[in-house]
PDB file of C-alpha atoms in Angstrom:
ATOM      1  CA  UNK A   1       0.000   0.000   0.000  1.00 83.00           C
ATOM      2  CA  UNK A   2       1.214   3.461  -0.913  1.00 93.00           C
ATOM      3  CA  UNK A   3      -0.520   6.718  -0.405  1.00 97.00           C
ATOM      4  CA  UNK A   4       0.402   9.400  -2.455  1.00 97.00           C
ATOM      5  CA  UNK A   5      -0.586  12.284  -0.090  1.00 98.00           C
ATOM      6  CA  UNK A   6      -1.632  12.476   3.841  1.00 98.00           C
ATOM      7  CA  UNK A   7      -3.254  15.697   4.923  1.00 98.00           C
ATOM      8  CA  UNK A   8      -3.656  16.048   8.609  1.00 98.00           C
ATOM      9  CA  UNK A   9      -5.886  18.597   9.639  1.00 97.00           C
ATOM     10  CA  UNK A  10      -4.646  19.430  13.238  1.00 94.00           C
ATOM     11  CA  UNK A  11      -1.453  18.600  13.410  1.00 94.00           C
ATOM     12  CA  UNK A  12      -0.408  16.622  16.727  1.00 90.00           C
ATOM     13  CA  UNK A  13       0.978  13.947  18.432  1.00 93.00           C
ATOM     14  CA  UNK A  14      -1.731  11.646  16.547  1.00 94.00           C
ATOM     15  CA  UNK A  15      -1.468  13.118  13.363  1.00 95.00           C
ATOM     16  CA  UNK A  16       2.270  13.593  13.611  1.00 96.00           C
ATOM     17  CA  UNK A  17       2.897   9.962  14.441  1.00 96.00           C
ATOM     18  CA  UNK A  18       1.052   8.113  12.251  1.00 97.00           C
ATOM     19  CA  UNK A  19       3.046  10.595   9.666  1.00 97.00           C
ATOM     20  CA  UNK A  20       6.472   9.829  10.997  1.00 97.00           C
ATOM     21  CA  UNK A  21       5.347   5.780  11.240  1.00 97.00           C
ATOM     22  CA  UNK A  22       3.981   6.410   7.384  1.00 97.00           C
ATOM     23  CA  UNK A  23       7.339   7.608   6.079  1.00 97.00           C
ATOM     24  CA  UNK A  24       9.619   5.297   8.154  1.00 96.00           C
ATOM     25  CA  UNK A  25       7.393   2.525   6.411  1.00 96.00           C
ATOM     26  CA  UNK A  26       8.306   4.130   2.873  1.00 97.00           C
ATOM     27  CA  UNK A  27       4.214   4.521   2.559  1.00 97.00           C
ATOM     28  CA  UNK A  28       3.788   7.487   1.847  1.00 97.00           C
ATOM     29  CA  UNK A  29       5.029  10.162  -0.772  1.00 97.00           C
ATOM     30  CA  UNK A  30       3.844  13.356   0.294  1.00 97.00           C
ATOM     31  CA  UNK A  31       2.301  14.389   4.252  1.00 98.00           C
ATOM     32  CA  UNK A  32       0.850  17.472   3.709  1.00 98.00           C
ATOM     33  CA  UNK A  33      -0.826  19.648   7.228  1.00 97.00           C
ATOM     34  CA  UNK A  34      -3.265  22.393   7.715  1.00 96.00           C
ATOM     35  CA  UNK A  35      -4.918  24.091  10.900  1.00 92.00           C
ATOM     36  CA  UNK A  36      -5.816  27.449  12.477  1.00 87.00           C
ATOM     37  CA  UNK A  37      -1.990  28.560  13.626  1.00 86.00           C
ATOM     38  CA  UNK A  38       1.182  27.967  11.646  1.00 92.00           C
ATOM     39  CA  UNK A  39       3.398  27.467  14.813  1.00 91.00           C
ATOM     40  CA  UNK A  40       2.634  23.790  15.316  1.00 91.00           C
ATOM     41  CA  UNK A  41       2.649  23.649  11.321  1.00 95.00           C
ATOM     42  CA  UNK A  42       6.216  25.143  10.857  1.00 95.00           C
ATOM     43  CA  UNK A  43       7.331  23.078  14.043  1.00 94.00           C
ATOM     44  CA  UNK A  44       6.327  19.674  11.815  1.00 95.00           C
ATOM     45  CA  UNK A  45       8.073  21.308   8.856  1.00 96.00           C
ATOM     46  CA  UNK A  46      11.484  22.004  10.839  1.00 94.00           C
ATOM     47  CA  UNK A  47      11.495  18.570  12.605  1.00 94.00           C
ATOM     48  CA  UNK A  48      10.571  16.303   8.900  1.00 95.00           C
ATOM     49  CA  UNK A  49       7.445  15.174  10.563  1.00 95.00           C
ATOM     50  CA  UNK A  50       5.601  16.858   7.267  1.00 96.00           C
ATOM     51  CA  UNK A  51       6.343  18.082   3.887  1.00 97.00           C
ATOM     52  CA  UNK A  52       4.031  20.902   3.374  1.00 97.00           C
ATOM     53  CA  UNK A  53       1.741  22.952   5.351  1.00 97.00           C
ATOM     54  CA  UNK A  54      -0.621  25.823   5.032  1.00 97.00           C
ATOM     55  CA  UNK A  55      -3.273  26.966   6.792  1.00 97.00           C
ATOM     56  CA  UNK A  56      -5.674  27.183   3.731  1.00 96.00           C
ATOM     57  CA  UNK A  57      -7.924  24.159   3.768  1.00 97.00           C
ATOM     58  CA  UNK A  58      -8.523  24.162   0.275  1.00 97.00           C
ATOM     59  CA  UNK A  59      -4.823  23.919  -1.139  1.00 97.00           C
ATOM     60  CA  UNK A  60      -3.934  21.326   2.080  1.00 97.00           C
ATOM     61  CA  UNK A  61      -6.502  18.596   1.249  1.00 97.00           C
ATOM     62  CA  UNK A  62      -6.003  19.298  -3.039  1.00 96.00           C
ATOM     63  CA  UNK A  63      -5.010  15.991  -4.797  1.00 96.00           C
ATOM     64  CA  UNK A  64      -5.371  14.143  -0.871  1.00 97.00           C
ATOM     65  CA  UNK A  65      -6.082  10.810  -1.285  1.00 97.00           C
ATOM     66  CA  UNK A  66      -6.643  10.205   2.567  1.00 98.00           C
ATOM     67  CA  UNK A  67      -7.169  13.150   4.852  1.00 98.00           C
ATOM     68  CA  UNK A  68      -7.032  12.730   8.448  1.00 98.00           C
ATOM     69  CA  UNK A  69      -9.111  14.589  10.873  1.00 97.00           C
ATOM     70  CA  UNK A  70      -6.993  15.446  14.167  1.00 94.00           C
ATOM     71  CA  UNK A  71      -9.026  17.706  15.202  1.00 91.00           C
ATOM     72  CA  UNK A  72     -10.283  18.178  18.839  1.00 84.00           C
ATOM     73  CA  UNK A  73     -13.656  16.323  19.361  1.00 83.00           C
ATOM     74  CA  UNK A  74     -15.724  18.949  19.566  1.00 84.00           C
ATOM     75  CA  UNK A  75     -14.672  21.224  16.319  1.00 89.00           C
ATOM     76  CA  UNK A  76     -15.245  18.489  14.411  1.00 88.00           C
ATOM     77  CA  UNK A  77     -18.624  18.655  12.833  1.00 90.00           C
ATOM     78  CA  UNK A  78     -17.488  22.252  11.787  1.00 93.00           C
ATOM     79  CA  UNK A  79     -14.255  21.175  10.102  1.00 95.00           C
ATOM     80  CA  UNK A  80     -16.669  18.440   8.456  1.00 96.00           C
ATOM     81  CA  UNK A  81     -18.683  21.007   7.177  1.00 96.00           C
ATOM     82  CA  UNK A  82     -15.730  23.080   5.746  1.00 96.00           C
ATOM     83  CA  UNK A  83     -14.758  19.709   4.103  1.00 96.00           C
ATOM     84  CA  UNK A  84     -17.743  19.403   2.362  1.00 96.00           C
ATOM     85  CA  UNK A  85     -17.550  21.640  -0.420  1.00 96.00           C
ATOM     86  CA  UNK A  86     -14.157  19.862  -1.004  1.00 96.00           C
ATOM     87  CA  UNK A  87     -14.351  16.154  -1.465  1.00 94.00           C
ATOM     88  CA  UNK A  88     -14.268  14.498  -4.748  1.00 92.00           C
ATOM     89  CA  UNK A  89     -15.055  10.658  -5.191  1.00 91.00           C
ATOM     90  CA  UNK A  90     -11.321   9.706  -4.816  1.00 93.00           C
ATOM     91  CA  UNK A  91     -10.501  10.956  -1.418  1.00 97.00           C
ATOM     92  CA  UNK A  92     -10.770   9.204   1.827  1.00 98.00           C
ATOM     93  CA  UNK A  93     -11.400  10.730   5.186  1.00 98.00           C
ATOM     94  CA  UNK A  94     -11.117   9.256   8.774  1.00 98.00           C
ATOM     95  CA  UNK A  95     -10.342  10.430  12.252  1.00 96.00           C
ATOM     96  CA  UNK A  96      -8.524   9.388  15.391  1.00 95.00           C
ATOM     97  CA  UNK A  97     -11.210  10.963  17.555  1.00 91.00           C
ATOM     98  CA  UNK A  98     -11.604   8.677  20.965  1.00 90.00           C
ATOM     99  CA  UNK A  99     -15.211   8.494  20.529  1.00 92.00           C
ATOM    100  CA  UNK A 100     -17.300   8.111  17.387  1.00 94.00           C
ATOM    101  CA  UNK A 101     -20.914   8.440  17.890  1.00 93.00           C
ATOM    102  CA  UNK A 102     -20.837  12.223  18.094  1.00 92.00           C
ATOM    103  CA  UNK A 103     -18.609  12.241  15.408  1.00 94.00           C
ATOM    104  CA  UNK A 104     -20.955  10.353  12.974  1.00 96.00           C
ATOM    105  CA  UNK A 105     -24.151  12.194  14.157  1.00 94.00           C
ATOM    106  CA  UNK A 106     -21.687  15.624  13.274  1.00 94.00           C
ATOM    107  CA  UNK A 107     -21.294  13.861   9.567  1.00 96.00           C
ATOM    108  CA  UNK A 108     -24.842  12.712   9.181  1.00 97.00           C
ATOM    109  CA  UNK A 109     -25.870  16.782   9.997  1.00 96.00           C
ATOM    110  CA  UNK A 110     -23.540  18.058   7.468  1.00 96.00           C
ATOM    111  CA  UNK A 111     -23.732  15.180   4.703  1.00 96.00           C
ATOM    112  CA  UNK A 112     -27.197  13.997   5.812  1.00 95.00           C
ATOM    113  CA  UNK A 113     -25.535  10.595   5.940  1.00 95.00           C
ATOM    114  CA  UNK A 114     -21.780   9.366   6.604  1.00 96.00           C
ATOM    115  CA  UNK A 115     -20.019   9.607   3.406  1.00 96.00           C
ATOM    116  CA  UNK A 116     -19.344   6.033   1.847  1.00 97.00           C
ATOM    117  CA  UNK A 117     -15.362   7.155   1.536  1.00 97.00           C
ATOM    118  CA  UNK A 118     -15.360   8.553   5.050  1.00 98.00           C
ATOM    119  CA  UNK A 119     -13.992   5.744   7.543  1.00 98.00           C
ATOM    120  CA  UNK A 120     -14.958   6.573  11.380  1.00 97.00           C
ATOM    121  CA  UNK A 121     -11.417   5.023  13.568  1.00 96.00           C
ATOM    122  CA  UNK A 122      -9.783   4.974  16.687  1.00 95.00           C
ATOM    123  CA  UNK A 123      -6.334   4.879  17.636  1.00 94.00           C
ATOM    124  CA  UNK A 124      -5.820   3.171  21.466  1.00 92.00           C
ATOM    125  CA  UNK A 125      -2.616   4.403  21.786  1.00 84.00           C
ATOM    126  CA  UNK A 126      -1.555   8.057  22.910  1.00 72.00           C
ATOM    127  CA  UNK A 127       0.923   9.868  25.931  1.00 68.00           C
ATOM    128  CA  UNK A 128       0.102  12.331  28.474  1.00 64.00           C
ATOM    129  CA  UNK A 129       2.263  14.274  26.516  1.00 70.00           C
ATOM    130  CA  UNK A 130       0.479  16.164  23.545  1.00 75.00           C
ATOM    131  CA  UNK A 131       2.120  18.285  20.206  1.00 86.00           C
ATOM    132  CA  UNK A 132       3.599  17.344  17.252  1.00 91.00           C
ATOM    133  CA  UNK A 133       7.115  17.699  18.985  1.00 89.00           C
ATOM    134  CA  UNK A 134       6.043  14.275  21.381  1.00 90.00           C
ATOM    135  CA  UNK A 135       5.154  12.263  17.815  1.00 91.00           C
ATOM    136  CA  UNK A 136       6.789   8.776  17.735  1.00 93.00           C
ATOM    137  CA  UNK A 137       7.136   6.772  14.881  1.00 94.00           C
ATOM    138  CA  UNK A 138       6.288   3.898  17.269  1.00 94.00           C
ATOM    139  CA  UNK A 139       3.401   5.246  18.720  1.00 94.00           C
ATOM    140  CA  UNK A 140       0.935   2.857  17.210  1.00 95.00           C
ATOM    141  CA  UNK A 141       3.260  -0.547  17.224  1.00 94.00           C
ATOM    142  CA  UNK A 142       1.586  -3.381  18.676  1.00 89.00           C
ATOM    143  CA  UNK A 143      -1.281  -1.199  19.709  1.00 93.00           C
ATOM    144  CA  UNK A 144      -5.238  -1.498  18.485  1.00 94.00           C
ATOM    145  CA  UNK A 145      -6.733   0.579  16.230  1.00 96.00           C
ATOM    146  CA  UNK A 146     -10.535   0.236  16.247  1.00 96.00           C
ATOM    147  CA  UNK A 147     -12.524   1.190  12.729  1.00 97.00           C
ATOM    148  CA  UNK A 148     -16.516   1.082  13.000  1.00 97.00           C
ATOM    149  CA  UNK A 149     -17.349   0.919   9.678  1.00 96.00           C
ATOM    150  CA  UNK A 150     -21.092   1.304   8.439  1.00 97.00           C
ATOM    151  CA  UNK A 151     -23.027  -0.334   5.922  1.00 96.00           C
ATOM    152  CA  UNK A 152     -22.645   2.353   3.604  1.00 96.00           C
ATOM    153  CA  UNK A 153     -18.926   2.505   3.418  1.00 97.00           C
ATOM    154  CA  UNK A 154     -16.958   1.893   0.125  1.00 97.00           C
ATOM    155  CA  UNK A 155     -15.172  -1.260   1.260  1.00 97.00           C
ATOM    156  CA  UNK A 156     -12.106  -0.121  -1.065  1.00 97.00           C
ATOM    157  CA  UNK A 157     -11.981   3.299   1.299  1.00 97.00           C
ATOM    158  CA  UNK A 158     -12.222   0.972   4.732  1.00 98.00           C
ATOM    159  CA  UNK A 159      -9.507  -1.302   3.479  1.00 98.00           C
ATOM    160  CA  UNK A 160      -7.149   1.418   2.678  1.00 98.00           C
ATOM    161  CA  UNK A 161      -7.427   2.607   6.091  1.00 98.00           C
ATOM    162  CA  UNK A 162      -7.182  -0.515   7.759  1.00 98.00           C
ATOM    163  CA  UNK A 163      -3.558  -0.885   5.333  1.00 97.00           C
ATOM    164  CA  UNK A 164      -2.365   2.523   6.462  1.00 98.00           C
ATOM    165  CA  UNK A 165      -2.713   1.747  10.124  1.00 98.00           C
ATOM    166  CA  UNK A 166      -1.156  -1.948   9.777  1.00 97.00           C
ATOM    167  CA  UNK A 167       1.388   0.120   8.120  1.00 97.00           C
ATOM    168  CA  UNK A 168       1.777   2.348  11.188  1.00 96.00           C
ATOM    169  CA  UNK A 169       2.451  -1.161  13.111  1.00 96.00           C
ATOM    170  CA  UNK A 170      -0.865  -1.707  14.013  1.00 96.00           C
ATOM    171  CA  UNK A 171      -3.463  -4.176  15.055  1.00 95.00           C
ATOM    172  CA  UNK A 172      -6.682  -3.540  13.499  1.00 97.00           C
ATOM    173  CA  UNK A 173      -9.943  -4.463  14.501  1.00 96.00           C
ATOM    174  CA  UNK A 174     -13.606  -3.853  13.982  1.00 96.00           C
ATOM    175  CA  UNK A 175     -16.670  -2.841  16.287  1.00 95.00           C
ATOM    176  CA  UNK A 176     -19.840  -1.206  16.034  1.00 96.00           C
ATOM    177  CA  UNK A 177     -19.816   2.873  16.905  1.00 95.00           C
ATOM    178  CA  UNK A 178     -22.227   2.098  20.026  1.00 93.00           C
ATOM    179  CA  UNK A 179     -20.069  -0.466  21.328  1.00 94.00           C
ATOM    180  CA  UNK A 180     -17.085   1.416  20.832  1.00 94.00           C
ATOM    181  CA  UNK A 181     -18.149   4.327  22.620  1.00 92.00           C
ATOM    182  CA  UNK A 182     -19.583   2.399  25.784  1.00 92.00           C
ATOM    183  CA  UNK A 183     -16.396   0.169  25.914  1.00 91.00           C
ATOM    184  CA  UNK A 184     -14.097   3.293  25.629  1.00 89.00           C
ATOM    185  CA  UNK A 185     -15.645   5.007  27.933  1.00 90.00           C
ATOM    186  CA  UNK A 186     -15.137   2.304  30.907  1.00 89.00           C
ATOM    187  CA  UNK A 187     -11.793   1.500  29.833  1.00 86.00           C
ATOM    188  CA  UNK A 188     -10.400   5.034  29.113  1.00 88.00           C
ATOM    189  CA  UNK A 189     -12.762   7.861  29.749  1.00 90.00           C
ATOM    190  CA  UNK A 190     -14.316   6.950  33.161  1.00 92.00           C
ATOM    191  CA  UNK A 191     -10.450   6.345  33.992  1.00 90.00           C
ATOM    192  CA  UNK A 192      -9.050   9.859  33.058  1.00 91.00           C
ATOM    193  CA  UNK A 193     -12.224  11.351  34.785  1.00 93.00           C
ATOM    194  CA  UNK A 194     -11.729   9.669  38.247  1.00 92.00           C
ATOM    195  CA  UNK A 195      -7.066  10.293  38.040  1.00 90.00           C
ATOM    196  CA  UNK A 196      -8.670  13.572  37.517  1.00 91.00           C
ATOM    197  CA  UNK A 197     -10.692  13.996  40.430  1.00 92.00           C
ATOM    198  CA  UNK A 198      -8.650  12.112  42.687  1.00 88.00           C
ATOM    199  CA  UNK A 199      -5.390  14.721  42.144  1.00 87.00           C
ATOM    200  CA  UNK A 200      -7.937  17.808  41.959  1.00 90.00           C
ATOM    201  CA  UNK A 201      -9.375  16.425  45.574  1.00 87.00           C
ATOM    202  CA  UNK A 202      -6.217  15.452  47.072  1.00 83.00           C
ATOM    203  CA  UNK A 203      -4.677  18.641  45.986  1.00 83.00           C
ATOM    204  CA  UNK A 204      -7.348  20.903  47.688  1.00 83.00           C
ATOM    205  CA  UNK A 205      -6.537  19.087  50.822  1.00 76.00           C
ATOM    206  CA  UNK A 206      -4.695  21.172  53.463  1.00 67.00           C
ATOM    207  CA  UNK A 207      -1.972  18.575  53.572  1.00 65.00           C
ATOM    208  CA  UNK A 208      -1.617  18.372  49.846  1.00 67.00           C
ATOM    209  CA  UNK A 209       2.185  19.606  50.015  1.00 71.00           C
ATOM    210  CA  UNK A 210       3.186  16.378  51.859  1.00 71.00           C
ATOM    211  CA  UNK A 211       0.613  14.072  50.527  1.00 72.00           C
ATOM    212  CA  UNK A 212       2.280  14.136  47.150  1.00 74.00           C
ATOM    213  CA  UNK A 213       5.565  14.246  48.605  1.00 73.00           C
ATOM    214  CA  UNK A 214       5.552  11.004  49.942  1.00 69.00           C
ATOM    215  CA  UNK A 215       3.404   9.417  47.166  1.00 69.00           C
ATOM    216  CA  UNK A 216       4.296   6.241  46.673  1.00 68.00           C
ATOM    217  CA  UNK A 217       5.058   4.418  43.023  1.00 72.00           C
ATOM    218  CA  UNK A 218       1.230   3.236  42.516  1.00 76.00           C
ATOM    219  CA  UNK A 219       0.116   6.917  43.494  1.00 79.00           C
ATOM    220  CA  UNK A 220       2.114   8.654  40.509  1.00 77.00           C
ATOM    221  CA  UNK A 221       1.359   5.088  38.398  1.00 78.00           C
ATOM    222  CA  UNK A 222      -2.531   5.815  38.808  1.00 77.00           C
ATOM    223  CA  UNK A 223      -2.523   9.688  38.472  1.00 79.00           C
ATOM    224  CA  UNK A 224       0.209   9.807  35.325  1.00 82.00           C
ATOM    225  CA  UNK A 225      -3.376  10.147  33.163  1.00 83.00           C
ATOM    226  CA  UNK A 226      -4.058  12.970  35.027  1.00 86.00           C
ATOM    227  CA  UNK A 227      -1.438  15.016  32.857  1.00 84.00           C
ATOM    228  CA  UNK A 228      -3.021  14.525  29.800  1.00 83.00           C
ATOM    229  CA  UNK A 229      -4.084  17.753  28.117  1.00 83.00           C
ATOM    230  CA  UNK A 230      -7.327  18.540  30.137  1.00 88.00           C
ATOM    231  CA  UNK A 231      -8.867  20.760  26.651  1.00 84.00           C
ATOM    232  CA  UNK A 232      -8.684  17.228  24.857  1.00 83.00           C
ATOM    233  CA  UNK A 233     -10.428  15.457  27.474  1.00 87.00           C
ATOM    234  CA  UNK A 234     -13.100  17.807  28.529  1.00 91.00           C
ATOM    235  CA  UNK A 235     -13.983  17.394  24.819  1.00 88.00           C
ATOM    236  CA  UNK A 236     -14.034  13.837  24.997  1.00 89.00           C
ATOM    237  CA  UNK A 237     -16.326  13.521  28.432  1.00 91.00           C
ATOM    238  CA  UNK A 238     -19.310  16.163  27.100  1.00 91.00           C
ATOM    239  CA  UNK A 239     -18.833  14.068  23.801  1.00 89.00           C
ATOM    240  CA  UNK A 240     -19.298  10.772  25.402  1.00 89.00           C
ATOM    241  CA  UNK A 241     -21.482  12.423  28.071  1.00 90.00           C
ATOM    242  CA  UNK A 242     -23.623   9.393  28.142  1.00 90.00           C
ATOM    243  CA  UNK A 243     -21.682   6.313  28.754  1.00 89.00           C
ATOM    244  CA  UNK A 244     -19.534   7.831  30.959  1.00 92.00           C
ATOM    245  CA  UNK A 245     -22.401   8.998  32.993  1.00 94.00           C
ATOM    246  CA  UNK A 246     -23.689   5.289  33.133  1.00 91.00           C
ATOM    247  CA  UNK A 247     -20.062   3.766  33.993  1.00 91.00           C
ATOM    248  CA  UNK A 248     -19.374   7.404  36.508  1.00 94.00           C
ATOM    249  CA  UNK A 249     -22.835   5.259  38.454  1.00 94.00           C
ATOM    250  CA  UNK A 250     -21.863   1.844  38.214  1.00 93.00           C
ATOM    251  CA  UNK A 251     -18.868   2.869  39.600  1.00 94.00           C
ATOM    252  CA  UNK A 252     -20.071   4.958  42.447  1.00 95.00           C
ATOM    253  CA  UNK A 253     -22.508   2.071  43.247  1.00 95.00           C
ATOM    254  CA  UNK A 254     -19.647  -0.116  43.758  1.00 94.00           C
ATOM    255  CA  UNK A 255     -17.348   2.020  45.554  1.00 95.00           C
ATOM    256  CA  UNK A 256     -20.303   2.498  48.018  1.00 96.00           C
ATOM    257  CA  UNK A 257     -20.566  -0.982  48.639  1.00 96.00           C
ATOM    258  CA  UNK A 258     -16.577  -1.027  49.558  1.00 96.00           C
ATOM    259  CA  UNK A 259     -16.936   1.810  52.128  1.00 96.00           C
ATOM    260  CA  UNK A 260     -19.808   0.187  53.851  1.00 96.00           C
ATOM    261  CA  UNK A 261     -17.505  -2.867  53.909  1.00 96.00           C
ATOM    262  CA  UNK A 262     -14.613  -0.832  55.452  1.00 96.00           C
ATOM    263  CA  UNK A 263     -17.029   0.729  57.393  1.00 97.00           C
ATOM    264  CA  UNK A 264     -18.568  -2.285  58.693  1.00 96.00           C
ATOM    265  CA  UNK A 265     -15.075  -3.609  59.025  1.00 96.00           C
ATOM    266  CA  UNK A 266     -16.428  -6.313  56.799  1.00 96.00           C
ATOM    267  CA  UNK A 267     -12.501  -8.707  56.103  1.00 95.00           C
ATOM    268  CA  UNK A 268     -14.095 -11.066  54.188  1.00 96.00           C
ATOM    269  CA  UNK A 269     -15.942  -8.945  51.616  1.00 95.00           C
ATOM    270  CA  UNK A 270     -13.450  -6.505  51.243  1.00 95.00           C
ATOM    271  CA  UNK A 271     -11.052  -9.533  50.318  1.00 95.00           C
ATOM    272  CA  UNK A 272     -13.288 -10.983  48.067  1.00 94.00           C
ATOM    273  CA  UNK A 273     -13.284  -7.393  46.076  1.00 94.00           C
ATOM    274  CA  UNK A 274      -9.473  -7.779  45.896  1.00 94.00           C
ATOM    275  CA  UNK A 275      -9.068 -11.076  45.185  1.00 93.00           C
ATOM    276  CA  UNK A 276     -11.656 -10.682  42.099  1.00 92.00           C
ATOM    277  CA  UNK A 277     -10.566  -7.519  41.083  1.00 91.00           C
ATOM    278  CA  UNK A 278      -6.882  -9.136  40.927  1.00 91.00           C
ATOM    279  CA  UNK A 279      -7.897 -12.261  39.687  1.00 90.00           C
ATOM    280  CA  UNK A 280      -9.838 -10.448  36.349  1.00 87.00           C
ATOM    281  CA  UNK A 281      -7.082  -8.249  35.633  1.00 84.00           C
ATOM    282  CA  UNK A 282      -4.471 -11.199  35.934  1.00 85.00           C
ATOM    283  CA  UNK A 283      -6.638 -13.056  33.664  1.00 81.00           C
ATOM    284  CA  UNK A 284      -6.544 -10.211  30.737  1.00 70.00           C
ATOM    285  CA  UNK A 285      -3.386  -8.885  31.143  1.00 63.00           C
ATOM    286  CA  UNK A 286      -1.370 -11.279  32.284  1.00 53.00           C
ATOM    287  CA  UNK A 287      -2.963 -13.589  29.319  1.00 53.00           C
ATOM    288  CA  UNK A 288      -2.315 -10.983  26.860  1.00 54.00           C
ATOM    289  CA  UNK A 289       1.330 -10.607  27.149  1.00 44.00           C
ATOM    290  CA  UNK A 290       1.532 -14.322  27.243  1.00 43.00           C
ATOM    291  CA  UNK A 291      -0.141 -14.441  24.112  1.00 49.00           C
ATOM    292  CA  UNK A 292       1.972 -11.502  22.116  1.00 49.00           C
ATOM    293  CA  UNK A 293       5.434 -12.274  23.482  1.00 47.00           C
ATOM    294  CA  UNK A 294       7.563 -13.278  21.228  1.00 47.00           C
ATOM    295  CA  UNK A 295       9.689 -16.575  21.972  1.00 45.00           C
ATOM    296  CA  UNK A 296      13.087 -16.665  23.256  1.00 40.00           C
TER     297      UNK A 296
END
C-alpha cells in the first residue's frame, strides 16, 4: 500500500505519528498539514514530521487521497462542514477521535448521511504528553486501532485505512460505533475522569504539600493520566457524556458498597473485592502478554 498524499488537519501527536510511522514505512510520498496557527505547522516542517503545510484548507486537502481529521472532538462537525464543499469521489477521510458516535451524528448533519469514503477510527494508543514535537514513529506498534465501519462505506476506502494503520504497526480491529463508545468510555474515559478527580481532591486538601511528597510508586502510576491535556479530554467527556455517565454510576454504586464494607469492618468482603478484582485483571493482562510475546 502506498498513499500518495496524507493531509492532517490538526497537526499533533496523533497526526504527527502516524506521519512519521507512514514515512519510516516508505508509505507514503507526500504528508501534507493544515490548521488554524502555523506554529505547530512550521514546528512539523522544521522537525521532517511533514512536507508541506498551510493553513488554507482548500490547497492542504487538493489531490489528498486520505485526509485525516486530528481535530479536537468537539470542532469536528465544523471542520466536516468546511470539508464538504471539497471532497471528490477519490478521497478518503477518517479520524482518530476517541469516541465516534458524536462524530458520525456531526457527519450525518452536514452530509445527511456518513459519506461512503469517510472511515470513522480509533487509535488506542496516545501519551500524556500532547504536540507534534512528542510524535513517535512507534506510537501505534503493537497497539489497536478500532474502525466502525457502516453499511454504507466503500469497502475499497475501509480497506485502505485498515492498510495505512497496519502500516503504522498496528493491530486492526472492527466494532460497532455504540459499542465502541460504551467500551471506551469504561476503559479510558471513566479512567481519566476519576485520576482527575482524585489529584484535583487530594490537591485541595490542606496537607496536599506532603501528601504528594511522599506518594508512593502506585500513586504517581494511577494519576500519570491525570497530565493529559485537560482541553482534549473535557472534549471527549461532554462528547461521550452518556456512557460515561452510566459507567461514573456503576462505579459509584460499587465504591459504596466497599466503604460500607470498610465501614462495617467487613474482612471477608473486602477480600473478596481484591481477590476478584486481581484475579480479572491477571486473567486479561497477564494472558495478553503471554499471548503476544515473542519466543526466546
Amino acid at each position: 500500500m502506498k498513499i500518495g498524499k496524507l493531509t492532517i488537519i490538526g497537526l499533533g501527536l496523533m497526526g504527527g505519528s502516524l506521519a512519521k510511522a507512514l514515512k519510516a514505512a516508505s508509505a507514503v510520498d507526500q504528508v501534507w498539514a493544515t490548521g488554524r496557527r502555523s506554529a505547530s505547522l512550521e514546528k512539523g516542517l522544521e522537525l521532517g514530521v511533514i512536507d508541506h503545510w498551510s493553513l488554507d484548507l482548500a490547497e492542504a486537502v487538493k489531490g489528498a487521497d486520505v485526509v485525516l481529521v486530528a481535530t479536537p472532538t468537539l470542532i469536528a462537525e465544523q471542520i466536516l462542514a468546511d470539508l464538504q464543499p471539497l471532497l471528490d469521489d477519490h478521497m478518503v477521510v477518517t479520524d482518530v477521535a476517541s469516541v465516534k458516535g458524536n462524530i458520525q451524528q456531526a457527519a450525518e448533519r452536514v452530509f445527511g448521511q456518513v459519506p461512503p469514503r469517510m472511515v470513522l477510527g480509533h487509535p488506542i494508543a496516545g501519551s500524556e504528553q500532547s504536540g507534534v514535537e512528542a510524535a513517535r514513529a512507534e506510537l501505534f506498534k503493537d497497539h489497536r486501532v478500532i474502525l466502525t465501519p457502516l453499511p454504507q462505506n466503500d469497502p475499497a476506502a475501509v480497506q485502505l485505512v485498515r492498510d495505512m494503520w497496519q502500516c503504522a504497526g498496528a493491530e486492526v480491529v472492527d466494532m460497532p460505533v455504540a459499542e465502541h463508545d460504551a467500551v471506551l468510555a469504561a476503559t479510558s474515559h471513566l479512567p481519566h475522569v476519576l485520576a482527575y478527580t482524585l489529584v484535583d481532591a487530594l490537591a485541595a486538601n490542606g496537607s496536599a504539600k506532603d501528601i504528594f511528597r511522599f506518594a508512593a510508586g502506585g500513586f504517581r502510576d494511577f494519576t500519570r493520566i491525570a497530565s493529559s491535556d485537560p482541553t482534549m479530554w473535557h472534549d471527549i467527556v461532554l462528547a461521550n457524556q452518556d456512557a460515561i455517565l452510566s459507567g461514573l454510576d456503576d462505579f459509584s454504586t460499587h465504591l459504596e458498597y466497599v466503604r460500607k464494607c470498610i465501614a462495617d469492618g467487613d474482612g471477608a468482603a473486602i477480600k473478596q473485592v481484591f481477590e476478584r478484582a486481581k484475579s480479572a485483571r491477571d486473567e486479561h493482562f497477564l494472558g495478553q502478554y503471554l499471548a503476544t510475546r515473542k519466543p526466546d
